[in-house]
Short mmCIF file of C-alpha atoms in Angstrom, two decimals:
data_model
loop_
_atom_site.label_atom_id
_atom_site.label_comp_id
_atom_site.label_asym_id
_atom_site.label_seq_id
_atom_site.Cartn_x
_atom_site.Cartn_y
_atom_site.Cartn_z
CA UNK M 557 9.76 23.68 -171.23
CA UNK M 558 12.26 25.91 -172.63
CA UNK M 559 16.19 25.70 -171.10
CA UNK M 560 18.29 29.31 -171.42
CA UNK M 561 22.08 28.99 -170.53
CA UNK M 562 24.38 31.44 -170.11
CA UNK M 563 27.92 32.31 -169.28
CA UNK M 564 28.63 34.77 -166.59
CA UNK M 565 32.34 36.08 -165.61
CA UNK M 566 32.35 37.86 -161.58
CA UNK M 567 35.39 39.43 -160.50
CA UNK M 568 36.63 38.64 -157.15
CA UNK M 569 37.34 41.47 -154.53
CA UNK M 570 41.58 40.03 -154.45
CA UNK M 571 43.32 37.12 -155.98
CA UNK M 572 42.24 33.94 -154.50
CA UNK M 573 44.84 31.71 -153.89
CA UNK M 574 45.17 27.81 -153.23
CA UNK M 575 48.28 25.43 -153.21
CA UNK M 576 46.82 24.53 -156.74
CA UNK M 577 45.98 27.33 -158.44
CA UNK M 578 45.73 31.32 -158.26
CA UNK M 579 42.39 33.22 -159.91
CA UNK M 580 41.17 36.87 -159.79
CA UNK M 581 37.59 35.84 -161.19
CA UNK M 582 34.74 33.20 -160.85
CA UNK M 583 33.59 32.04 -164.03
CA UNK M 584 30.09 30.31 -163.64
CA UNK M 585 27.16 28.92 -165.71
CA UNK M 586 23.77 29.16 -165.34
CA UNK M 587 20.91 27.34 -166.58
CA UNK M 588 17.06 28.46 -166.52
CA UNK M 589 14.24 26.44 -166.94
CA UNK M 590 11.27 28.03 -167.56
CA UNK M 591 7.53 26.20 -168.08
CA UNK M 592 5.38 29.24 -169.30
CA UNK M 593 4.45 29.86 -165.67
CA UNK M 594 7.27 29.31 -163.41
CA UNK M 595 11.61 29.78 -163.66
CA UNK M 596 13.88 27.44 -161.82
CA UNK M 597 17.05 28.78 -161.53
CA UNK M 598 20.67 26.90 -160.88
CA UNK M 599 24.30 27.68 -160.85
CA UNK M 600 27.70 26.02 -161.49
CA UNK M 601 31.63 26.82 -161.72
CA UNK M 602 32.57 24.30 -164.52
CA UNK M 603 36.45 25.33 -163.68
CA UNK M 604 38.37 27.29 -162.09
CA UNK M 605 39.81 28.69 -164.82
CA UNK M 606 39.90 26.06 -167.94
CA UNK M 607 38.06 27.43 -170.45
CA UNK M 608 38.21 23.82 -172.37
CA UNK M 609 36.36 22.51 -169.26
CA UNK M 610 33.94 25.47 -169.14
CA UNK M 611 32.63 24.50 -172.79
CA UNK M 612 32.68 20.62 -172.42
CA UNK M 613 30.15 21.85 -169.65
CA UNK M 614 28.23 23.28 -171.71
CA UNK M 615 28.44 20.78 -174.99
CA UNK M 616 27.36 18.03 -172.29
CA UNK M 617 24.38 20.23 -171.21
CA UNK M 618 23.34 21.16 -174.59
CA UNK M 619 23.43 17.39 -175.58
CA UNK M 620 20.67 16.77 -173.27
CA UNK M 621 18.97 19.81 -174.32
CA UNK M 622 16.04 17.75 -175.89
CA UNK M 623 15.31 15.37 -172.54
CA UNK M 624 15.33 18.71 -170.30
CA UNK M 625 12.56 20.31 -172.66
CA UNK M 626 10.60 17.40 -173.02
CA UNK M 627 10.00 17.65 -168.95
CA UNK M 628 12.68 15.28 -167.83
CA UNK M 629 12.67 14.97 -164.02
CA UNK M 630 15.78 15.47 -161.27
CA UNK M 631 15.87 11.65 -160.68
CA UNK M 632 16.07 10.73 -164.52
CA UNK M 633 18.57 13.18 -164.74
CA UNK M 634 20.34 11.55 -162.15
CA UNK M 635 21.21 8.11 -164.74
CA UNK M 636 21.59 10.98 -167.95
CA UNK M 637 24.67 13.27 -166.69
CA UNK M 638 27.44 12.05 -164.40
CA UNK M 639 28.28 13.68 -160.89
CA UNK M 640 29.82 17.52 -161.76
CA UNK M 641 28.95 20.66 -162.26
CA UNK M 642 26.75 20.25 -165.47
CA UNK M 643 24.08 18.11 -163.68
CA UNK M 644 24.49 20.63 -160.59
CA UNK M 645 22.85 23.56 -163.07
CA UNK M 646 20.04 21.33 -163.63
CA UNK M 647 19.68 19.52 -160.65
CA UNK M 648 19.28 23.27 -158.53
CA UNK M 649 17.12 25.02 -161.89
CA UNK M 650 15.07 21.63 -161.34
CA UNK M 651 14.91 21.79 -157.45
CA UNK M 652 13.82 25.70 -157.89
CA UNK M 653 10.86 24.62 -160.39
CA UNK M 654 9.51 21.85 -158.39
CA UNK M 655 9.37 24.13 -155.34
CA UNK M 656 7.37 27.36 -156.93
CA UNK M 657 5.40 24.69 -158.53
CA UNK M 658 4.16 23.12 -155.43
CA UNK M 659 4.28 26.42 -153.63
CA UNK M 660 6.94 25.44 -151.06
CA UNK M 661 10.65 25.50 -150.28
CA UNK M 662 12.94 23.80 -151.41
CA UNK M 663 14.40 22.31 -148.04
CA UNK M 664 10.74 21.66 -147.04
CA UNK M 665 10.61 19.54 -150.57
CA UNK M 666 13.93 17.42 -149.03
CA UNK M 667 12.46 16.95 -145.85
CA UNK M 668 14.73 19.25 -144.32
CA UNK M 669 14.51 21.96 -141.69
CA UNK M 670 16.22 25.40 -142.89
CA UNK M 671 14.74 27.92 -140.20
CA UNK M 672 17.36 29.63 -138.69
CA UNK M 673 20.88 31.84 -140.49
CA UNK M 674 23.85 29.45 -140.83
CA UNK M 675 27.37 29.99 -138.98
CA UNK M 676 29.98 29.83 -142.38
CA UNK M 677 33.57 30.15 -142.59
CA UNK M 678 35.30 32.92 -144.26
CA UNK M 679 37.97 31.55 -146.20
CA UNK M 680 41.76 33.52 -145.97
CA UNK M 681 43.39 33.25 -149.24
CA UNK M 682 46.56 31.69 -149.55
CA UNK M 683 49.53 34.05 -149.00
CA UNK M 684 52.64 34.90 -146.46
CA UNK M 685 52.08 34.61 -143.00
CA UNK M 686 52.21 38.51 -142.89
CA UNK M 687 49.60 38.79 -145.84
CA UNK M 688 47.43 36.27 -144.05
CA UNK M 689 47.39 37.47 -140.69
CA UNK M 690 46.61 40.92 -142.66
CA UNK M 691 43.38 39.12 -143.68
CA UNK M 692 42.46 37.39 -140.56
CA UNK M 693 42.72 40.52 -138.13
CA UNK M 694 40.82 42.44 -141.23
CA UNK M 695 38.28 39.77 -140.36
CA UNK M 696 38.98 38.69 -136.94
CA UNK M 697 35.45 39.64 -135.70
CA UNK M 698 34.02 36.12 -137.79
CA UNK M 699 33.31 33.38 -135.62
CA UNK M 700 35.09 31.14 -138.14
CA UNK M 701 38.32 31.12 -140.49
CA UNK M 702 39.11 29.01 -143.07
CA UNK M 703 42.88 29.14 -144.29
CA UNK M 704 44.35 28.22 -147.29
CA UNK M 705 47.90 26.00 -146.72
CA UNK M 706 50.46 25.17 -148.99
CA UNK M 707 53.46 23.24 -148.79
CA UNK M 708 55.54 25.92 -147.24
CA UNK M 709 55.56 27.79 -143.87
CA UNK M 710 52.14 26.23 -142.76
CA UNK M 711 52.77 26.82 -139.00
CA UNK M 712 54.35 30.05 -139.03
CA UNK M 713 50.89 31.12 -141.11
CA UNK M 714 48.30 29.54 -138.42
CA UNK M 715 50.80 31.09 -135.97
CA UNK M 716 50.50 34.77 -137.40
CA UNK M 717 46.57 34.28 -138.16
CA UNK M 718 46.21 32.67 -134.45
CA UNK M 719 47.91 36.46 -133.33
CA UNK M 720 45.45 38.46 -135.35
CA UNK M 721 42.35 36.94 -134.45
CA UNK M 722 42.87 34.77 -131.13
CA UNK M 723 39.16 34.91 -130.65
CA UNK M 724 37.76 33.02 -134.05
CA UNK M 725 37.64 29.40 -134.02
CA UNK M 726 39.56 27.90 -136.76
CA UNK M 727 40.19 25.24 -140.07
CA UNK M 728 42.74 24.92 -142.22
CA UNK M 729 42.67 23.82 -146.07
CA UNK M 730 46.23 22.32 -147.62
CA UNK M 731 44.20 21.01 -150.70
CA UNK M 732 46.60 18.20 -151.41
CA UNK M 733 49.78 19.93 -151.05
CA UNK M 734 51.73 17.31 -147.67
CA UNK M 735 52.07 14.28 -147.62
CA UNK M 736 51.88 12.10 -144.46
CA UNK M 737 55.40 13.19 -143.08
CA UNK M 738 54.46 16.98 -143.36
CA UNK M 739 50.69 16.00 -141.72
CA UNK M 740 52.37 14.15 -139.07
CA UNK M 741 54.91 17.17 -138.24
CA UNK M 742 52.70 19.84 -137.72
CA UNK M 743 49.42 17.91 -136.54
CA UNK M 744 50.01 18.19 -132.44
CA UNK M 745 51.10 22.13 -133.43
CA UNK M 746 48.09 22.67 -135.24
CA UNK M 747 45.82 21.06 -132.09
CA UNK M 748 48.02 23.53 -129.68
CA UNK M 749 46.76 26.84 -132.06
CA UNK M 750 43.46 25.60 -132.08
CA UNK M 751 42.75 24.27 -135.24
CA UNK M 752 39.96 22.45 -135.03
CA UNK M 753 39.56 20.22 -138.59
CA UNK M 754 42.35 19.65 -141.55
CA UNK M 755 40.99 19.80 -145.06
CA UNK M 756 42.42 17.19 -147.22
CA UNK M 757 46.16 17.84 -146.50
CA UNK M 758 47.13 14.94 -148.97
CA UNK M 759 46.42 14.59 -152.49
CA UNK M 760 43.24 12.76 -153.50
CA UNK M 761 44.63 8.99 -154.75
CA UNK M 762 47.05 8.92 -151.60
CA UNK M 763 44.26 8.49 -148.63
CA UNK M 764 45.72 4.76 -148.10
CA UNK M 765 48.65 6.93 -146.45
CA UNK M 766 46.46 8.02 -143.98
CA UNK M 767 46.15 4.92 -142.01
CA UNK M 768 49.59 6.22 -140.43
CA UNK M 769 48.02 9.63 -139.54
CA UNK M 770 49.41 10.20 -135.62
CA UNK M 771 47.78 13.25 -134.67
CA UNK M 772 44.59 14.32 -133.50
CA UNK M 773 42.90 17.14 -135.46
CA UNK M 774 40.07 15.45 -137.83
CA UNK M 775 40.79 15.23 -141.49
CA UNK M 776 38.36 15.91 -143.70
CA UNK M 777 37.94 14.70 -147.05
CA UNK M 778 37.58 17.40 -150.27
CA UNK M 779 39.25 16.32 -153.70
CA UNK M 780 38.82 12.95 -152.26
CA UNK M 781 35.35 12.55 -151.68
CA UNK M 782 33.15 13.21 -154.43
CA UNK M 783 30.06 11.35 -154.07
CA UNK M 784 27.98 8.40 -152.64
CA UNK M 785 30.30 5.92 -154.59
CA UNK M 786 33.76 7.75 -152.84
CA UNK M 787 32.85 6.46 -149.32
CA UNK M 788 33.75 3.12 -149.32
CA UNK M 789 37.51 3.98 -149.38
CA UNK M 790 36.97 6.97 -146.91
CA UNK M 791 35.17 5.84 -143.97
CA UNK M 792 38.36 4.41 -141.91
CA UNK M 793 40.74 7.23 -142.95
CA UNK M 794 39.01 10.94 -142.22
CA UNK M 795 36.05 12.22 -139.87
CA UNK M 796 34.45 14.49 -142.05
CA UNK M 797 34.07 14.74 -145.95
CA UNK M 798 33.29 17.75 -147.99
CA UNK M 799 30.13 18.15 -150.10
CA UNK M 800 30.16 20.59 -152.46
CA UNK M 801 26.83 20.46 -155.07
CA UNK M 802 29.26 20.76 -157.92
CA UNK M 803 30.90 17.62 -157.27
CA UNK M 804 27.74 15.54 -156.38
CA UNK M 805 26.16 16.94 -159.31
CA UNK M 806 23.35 18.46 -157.47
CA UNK M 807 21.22 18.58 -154.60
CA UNK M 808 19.84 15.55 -155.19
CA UNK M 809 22.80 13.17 -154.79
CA UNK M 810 24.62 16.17 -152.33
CA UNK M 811 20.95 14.33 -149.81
CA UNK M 812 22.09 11.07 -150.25
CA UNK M 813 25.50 11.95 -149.76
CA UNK M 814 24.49 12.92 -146.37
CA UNK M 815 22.55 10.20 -145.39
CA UNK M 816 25.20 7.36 -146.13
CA UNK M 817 28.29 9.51 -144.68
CA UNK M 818 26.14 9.37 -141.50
CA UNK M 819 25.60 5.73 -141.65
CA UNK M 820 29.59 5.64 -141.73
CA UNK M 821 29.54 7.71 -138.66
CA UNK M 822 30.87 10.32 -140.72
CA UNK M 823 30.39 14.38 -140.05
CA UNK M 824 29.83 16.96 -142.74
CA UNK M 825 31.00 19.69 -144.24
CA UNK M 826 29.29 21.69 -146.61
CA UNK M 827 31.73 23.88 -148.99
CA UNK M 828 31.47 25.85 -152.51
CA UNK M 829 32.85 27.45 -154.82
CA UNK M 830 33.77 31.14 -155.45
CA UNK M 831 30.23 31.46 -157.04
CA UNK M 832 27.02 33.57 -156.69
CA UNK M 833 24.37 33.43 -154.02
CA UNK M 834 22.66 31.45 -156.26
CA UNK M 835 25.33 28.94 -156.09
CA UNK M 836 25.05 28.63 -152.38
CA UNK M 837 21.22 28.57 -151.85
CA UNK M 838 20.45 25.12 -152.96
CA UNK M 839 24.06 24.50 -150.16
CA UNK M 840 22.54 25.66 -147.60
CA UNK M 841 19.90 23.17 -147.70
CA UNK M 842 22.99 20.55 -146.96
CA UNK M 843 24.55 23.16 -144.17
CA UNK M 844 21.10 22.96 -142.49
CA UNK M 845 22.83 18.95 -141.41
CA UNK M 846 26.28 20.23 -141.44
CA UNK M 847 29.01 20.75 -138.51
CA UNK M 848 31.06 22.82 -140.59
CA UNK M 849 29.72 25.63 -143.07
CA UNK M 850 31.74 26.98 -145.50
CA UNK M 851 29.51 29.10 -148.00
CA UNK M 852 31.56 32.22 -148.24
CA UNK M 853 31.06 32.50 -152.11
CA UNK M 854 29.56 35.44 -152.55
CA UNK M 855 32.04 37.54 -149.87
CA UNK M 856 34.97 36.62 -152.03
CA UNK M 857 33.25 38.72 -155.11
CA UNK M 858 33.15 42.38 -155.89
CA UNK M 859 29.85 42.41 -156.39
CA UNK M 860 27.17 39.49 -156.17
CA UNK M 861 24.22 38.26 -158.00
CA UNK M 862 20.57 40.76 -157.21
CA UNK M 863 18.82 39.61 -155.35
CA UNK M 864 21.51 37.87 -153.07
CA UNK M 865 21.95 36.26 -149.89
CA UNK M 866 22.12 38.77 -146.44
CA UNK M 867 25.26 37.65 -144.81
CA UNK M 868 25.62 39.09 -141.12
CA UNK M 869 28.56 38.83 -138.81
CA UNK M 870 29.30 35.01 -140.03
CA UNK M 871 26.08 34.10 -140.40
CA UNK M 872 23.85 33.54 -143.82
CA UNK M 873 19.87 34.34 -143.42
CA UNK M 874 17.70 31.99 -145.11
CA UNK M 875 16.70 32.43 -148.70
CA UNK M 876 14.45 34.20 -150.39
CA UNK M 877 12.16 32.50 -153.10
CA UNK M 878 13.45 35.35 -155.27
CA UNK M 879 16.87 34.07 -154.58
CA UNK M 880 16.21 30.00 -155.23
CA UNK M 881 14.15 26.99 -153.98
#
C-alpha cells in the first residue's frame, strides 16, 4: 500500500462568515491510498484557517504512515488516531478502497440505503439583515436555509430573510455566540418566523444552562457533540446533534454515532465543512438517516473538485464511484 497526501487551498465564491470566525477560502487535505489495483480517496478541513493545526494534521498522519502501508484496517485505525479530521482522511480513503475492492458502494458496505438525491440546506453567511436577506431572496427558490447568527440583531436578520424567501423552510446557526437569556428572548419569535431547529446557540462547555431553556424550537447540538463519548451529557438538554465526519473522525464512528443518538431518542443532523464533493460523499451516507441535511460544501466554492457532486434545486444526486465509495 502506498499513502499520497496533499494540501489543497479552494477559494470560496464570498467571505463566509460565522460568529467565530470570517474566511474567504477552504483549506483541505487529502489522503490517497492506493494498493497497485485500486485508489481510495478521502478528504478533511484540519482548520478553518490555523495553519499550526493544518500541519499537526498532517505530522499526526504521517506518524502513522508505516501502519497505513502495512494494510492497517478502518477499525484498527479507530484505537491509532483520535476523533478529528486526520482519522476522517483515512477513515473515507479506507471506506473508498474497501468498496472498489469488493465491487460495491460504500453505503451498501454500512448497511445503509442511499437510493434517492438528498434535500440539504444552503447555508446564508453571516452578515446584516440587509446583506442576508440579499442572500436568501438570491436563493429563495431552496427548499431549505441555513443562517448564520451572531450575538447581535438575530431577529431583525430571520425577520429580513423570512421577507425574502417566505416560501423556504428554515434553521438557524448562532455557533455559541447567546447565552441562555438571549436563547430564551428570542425563542417564541423564532417559532412565530418559522424556524424550525436552533444550532447550538450556547457555547460548547455551557449545555448545563440549558436545562432552563423555555422555548420550543429544538436545539441541536454542534461544537458540543463530537462523538459517541459526547452523548451522555447531551441527551436531556437538545433534540438533535450534529455529525460532521471531521469531528467523529470518519465514517466509521460518524455509524455509531447514529445508532446510539437514536437509542437516546435523539434526531440527526448531518453537517460539513466548506470542503469538496469529496468531503461530502462519504456524509451523505449519514444524511441517508438524517432529518436535517446540511451538505452545501461544494456551493460555497468557486469552483469544486472534477468529478463532483450534481446538486439540483436543493437536492444532492447520489455519488458516483468516480466521486467516492
Amino acid at each position: 500500500m502506498q499513502m499520497k497526501l496533499c494540501l489543497e487551498s479552494w477559494n470560496l465564491k464570498a467571505p463566509f462568515c460565522t460568529s467565530r470566525f470570517c474566511i474567504s477560502k477552504s483549506n483541505v487535505l487529502t489522503v490517497e491510498l492506493q494498493d497497485g489495483e485500486f485508489t481510495g480517496r478521502g478528504e478533511c478541513e484540519p482548520h478553518e484557517y490555523d495553519a499550526a493545526i493544518t500541519q499537526a494534521v498532517v505530522d499526526s498522519i504521517e506518524r502513522l504512515r508505516p501502519a497505513v502501508e502495512a494494510g492497517m484496517d478502518r477499525h484498527a485505525l479507530h484505537h491509532l488516531l483520535p476523533a478529528g479530521p486526520a482519522r476522517n482522511a483515512i477513515d473515507g480513503a479506507l471506506w473508498d478502497l474497501d468498496a472498489k475492492r469488493a465491487g460495491r458502494r460504500a453505503w451498501e458496505l454500512a448497511g445503509v440505503a442511499l437510493d434517492s438525491p438528498l434535500t440539504t440546506a444552503y447555508t446564508i453567511s453571516l452578515g446584516s439583515p440587509g446583506e442576508m436577506a440579499g442572500q436568501a431572496g438570491e436563493n429563495r427558490g431552496r427548499p431549505l436555509l441555513k443562517l448564520k447568527l451572531g450575538k447581535e440583531k438575530g431577529l431583525a436578520i430571520v425577520e429580513a430573510v423570512r421577507r425574502a424567501a417566505p416560501d423556504a423552510r428554515l434553521i438557524v446557526d448562532v455557533n455559541g455566540a447567546w447565552n441562555i437569556d438571549d436563547l430564551n428572548g428570542i425563542a417564541d419569535s423564532l417559532a412565530g418566523l418559522g424556524v424550525e431547529l436552533i444550532e447550538q446557540p450556547l457555547a460548547a462547555g455551557d449545555d448545563e444552562e440549558l436545562c432552563d431553556y423555555s422555548g420550543t424550537v429544538p436545539l441541536c447540538a454542534d461544537e458540543s457533540c463530537l462523538d459517541t463519548s459526547s452523548l451522555s451529557t447531551l441527551s436531556e438538554k437538545y433534540s438533535y446533534i450534529n455529525i460532521k465526519l471531521d469531528k467523529t473522525g470518519g465514517l466509521t464512528e460518524a455509524l455509531r454515532l447514529v445508532e446510539a443518538a437514536k437509542r437516546r431518542s435523539l434526531g440527526i443532523m448531518v453537517g460539513c465543512m466548506t470542503g469538496t464533493s469529496l468531503a461530502i460523499a462519504p456524509a451523505m451516507v449519514i444524511g441517508a438517516m438524517a432529518e436535517f441535511c446540511d451538505l452545501d460544501g461544494p456551493l460555497l466554492l468557486e469552483k469544486d473538485r472534477t468529478p463532483g457532486l450534481t446538486y439540483e434545486n436543493g437536492l444532492i444526486r447520489v455519488p458516483t464511484p468516480d466521486i467516492w465509495g
